[in-house]
Short mmCIF file of C-alpha atoms (C1' of nucleotides) in Angstrom, two decimals:
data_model
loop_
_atom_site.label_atom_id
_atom_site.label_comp_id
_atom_site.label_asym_id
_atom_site.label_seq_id
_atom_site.Cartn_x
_atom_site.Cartn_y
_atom_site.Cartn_z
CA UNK A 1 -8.51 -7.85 16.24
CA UNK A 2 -6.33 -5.31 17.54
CA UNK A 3 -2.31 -5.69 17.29
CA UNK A 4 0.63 -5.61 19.48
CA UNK A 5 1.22 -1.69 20.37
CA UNK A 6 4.36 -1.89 19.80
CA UNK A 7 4.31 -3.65 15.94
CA UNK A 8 1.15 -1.99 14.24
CA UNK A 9 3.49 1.82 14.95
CA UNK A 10 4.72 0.94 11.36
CA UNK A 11 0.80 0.86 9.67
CA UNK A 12 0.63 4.86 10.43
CA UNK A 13 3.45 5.66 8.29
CA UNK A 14 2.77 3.20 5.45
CA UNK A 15 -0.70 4.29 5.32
CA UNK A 16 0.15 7.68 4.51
CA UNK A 17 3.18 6.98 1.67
CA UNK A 18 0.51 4.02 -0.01
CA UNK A 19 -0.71 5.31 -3.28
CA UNK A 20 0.57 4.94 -6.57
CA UNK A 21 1.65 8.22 -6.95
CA UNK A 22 2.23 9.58 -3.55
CA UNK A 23 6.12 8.74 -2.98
CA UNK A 24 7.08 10.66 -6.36
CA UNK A 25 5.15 13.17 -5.47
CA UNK A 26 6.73 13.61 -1.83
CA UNK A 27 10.12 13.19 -3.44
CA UNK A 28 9.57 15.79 -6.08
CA UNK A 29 8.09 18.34 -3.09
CA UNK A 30 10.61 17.89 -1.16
CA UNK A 31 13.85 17.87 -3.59
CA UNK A 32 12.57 20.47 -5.42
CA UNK A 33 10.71 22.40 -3.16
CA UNK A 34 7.02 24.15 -3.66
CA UNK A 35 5.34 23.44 -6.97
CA UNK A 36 2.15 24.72 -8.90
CA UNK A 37 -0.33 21.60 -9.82
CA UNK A 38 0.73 21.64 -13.75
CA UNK A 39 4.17 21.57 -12.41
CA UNK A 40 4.07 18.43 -10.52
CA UNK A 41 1.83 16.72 -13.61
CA UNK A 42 4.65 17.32 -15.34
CA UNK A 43 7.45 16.26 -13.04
CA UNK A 44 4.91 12.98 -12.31
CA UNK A 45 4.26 11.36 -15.97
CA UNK A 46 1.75 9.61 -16.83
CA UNK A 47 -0.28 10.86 -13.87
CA UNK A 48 -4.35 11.73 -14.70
CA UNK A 49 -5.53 14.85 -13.15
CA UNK A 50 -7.94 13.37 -11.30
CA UNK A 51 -5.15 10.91 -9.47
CA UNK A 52 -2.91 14.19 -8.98
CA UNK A 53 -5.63 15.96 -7.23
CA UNK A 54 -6.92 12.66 -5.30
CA UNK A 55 -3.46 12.34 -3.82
CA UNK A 56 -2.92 15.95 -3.11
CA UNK A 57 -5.91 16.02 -1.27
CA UNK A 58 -5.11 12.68 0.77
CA UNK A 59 -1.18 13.64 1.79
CA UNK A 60 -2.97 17.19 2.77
CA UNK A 61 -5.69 15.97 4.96
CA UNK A 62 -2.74 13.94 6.53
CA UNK A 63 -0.82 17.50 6.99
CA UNK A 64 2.18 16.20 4.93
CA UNK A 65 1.61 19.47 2.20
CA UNK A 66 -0.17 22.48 2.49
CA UNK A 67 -2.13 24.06 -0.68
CA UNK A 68 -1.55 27.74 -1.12
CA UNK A 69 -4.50 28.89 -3.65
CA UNK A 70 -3.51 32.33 -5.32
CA UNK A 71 -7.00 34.42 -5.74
CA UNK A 72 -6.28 35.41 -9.80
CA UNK A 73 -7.15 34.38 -13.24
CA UNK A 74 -5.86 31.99 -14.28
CA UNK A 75 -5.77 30.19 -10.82
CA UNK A 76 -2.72 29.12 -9.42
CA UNK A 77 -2.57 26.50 -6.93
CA UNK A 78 1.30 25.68 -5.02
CA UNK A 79 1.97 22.35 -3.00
CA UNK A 80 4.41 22.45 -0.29
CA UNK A 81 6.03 19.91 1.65
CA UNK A 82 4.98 20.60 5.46
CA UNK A 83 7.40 20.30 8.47
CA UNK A 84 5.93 17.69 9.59
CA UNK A 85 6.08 16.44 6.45
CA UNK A 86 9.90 16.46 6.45
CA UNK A 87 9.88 14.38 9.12
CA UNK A 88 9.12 11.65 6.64
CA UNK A 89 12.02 12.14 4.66
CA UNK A 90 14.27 9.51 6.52
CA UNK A 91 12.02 6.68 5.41
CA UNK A 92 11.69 8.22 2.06
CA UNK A 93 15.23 8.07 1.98
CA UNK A 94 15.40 4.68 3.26
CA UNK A 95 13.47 2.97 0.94
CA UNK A 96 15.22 4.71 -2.11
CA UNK A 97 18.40 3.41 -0.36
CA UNK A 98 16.75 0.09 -0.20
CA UNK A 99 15.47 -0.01 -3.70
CA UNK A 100 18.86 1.20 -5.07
CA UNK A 101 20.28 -2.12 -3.68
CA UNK A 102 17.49 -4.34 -4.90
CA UNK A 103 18.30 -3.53 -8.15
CA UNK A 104 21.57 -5.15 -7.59
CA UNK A 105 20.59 -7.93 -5.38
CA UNK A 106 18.10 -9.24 -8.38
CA UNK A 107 20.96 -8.53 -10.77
CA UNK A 108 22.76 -10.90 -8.60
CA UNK A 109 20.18 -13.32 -9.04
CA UNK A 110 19.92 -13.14 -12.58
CA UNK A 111 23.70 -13.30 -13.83
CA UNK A 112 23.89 -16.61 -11.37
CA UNK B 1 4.14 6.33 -17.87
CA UNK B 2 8.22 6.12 -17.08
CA UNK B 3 8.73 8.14 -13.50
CA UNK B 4 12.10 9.27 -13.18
CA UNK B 5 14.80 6.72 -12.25
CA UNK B 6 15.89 7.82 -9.09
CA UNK B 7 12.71 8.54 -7.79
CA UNK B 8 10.74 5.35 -8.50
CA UNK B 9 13.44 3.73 -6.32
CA UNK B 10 11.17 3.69 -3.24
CA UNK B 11 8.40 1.71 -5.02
CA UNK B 12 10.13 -1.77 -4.81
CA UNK B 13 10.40 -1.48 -1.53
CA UNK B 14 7.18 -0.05 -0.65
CA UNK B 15 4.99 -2.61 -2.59
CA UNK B 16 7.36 -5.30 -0.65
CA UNK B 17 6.22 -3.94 2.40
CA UNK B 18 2.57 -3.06 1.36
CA UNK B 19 -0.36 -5.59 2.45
CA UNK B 20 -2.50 -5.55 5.39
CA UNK B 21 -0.58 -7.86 7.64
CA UNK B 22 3.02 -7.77 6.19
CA UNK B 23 4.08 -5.17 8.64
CA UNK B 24 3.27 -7.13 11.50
CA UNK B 25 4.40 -10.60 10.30
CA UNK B 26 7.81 -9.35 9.54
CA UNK B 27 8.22 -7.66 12.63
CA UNK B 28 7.22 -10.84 14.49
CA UNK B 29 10.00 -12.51 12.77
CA UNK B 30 12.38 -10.63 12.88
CA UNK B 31 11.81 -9.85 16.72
CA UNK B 32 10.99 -13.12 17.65
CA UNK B 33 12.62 -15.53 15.18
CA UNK B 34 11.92 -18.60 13.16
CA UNK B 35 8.25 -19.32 13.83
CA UNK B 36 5.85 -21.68 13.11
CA UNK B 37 2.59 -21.40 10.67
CA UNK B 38 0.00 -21.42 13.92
CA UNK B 39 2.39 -19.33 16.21
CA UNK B 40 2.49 -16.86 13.55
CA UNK B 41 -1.52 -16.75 13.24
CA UNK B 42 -1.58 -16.32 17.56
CA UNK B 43 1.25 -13.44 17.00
CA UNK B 44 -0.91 -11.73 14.63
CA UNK B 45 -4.69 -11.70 16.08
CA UNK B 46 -7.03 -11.16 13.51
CA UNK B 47 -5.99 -12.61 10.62
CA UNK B 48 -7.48 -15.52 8.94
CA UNK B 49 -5.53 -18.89 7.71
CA UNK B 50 -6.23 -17.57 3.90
CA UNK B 51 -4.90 -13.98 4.31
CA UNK B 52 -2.00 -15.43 6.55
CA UNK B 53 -0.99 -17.94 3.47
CA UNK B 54 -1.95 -15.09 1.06
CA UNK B 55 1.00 -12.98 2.86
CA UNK B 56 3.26 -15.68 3.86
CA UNK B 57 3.50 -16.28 -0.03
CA UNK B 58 4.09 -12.72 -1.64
CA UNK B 59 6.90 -12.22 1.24
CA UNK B 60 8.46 -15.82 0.19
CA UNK B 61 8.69 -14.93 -3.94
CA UNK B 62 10.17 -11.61 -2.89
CA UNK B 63 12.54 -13.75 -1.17
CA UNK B 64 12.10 -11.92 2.28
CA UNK B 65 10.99 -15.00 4.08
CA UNK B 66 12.11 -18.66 3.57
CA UNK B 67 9.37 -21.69 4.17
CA UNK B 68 10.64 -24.89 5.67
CA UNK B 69 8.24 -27.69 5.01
CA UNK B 70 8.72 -30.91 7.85
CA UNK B 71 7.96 -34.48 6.42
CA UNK B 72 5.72 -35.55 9.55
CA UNK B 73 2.61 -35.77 10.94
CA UNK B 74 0.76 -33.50 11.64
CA UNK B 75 2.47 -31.26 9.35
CA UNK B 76 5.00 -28.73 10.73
CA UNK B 77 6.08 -25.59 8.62
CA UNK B 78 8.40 -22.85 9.79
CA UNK B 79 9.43 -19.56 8.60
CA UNK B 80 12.13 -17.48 8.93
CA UNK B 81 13.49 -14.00 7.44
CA UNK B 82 16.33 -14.36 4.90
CA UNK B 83 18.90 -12.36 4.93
CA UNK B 84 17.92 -10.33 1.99
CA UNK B 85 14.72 -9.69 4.09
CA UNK B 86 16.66 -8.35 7.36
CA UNK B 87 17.75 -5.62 5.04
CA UNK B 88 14.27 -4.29 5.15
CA UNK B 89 14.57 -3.83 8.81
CA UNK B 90 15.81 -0.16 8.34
CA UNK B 91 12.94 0.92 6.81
CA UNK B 92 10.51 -0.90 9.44
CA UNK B 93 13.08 0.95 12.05
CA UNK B 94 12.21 4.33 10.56
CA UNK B 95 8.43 3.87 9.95
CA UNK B 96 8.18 2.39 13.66
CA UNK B 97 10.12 5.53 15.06
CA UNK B 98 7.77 7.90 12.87
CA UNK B 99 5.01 6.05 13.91
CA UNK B 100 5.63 6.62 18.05
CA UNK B 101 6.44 10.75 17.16
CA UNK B 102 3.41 10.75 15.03
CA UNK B 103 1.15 9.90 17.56
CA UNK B 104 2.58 12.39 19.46
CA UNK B 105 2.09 14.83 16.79
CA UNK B 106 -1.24 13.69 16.97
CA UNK B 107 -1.51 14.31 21.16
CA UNK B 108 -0.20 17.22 20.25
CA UNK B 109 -3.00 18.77 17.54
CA UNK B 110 -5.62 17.41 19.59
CA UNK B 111 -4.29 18.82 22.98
CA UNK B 112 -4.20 22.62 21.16
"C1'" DC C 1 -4.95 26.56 -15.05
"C1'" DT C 2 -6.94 23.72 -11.67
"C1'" DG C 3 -9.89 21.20 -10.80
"C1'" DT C 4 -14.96 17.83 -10.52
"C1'" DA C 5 -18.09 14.19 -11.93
"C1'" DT C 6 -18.93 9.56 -13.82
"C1'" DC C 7 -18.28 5.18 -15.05
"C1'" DC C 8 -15.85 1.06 -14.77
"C1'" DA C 9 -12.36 -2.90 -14.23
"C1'" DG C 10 -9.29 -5.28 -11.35
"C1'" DG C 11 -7.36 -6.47 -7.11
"C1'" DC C 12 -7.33 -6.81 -2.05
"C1'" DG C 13 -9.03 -8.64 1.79
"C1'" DG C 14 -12.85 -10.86 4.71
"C1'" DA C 15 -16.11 -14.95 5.75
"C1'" DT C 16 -16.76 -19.49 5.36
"C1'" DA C 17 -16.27 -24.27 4.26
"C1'" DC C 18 -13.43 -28.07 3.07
"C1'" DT C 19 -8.82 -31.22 2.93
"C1'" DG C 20 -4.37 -34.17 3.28
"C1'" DC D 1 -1.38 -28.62 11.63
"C1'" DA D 2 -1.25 -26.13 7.58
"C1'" DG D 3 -3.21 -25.17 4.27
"C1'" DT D 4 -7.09 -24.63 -0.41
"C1'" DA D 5 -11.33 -23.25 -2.61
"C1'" DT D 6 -15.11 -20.16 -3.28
"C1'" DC D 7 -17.82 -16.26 -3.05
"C1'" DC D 8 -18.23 -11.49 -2.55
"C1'" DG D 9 -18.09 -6.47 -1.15
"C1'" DC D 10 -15.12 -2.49 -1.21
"C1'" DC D 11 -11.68 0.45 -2.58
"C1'" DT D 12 -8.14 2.05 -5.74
"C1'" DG D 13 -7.00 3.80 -9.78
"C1'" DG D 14 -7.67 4.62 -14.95
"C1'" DA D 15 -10.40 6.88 -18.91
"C1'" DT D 16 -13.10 10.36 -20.18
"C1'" DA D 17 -15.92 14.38 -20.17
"C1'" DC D 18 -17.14 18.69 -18.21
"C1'" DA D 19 -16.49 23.31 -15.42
"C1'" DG D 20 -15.14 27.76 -12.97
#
DNA sequence: CTGTATCCAGGCGGATACTG
DNA sequence: CAGTATCCGCCTGGATACAG
């Protein structure tokens, strides 16, 4: 049942960046800094409300972004990227890296 | 529906590296070499024959892993990472190293 | 503007049994 | 040894409607 210590380290990060939508969003945070909720629908298209807010609400309970609520009509809600949530930028970073040269490596495959 | 170019980078890799045992099987490989069909299955406790064949598969059309079917009896199959699948090994690096500091992050919270 | 509540389809993963 | 086949429950994510 359980795995090697050592291996299963990886499963803590990839639970918390698995979601359809979470990586944009954690890009978009973090490149562009704090956002209101109608801000990052629109920087995430195609994105229902109810998947923005589902997301927002799993990457906070994880501590990745904080929720500022502003106590006014109309409301106004702002995501932020957390320190801790930083700290996830290298893999972020990595994987865009990665997927950068995937694009090229099935080019590769295709023009052969 | 379209997410911006340069963001949606990270999803190629990500859903390469998504599945419940993918994490682990890679590592073992890549760690430990060339393996076998059972030696995998005793390197990753838990899993079942289906969900190890299941995996083994959606690594090999990615072409992460290669399968290397022996004529003989009783049947002997090995697997190995390609070299288009070490490249991953990065990103495992990273998630592995935020994995050990998270669970200190964790310590942490719990210790306050 | 920033959500919630429902309903629903598809896919993932587990248990189990069977096979060349 | 190295798989396949089947059944099935659960969760994720989409569509849609409603609400403070």
């Amino acid at each position: 049942m359980d795995k090697q210590p050592e291996l299963c380290r990886v499963d803590d990060a990839l639970n918390i960046l698995v979601g359809k939508w979470k990586p944009i969003i954690l890009l978009t945070l973090l490149q562009q800094g704090t956002k209101r909720f109608s801000e990052l629908k629109r920087s995430v298209p195609g994105i229902t409300q109810k998947m923005l807010t589902n997301q927002l609400r799993e990457l906070e309970k994880e501590d990745i972004i904080t929720r500022k609520v502003y106590a006014q009509v109309p409301p106004k809600v702002e995501y932020s990227i957390t320190e801790y949530g930083k700290s996830l930028e290298p893999i972020l970073v990595a994987m865009h890296d990665w997927g950068t040269a995937h694009n090229l490596h099935k080019k590769n495959i295709i023009s052969n």
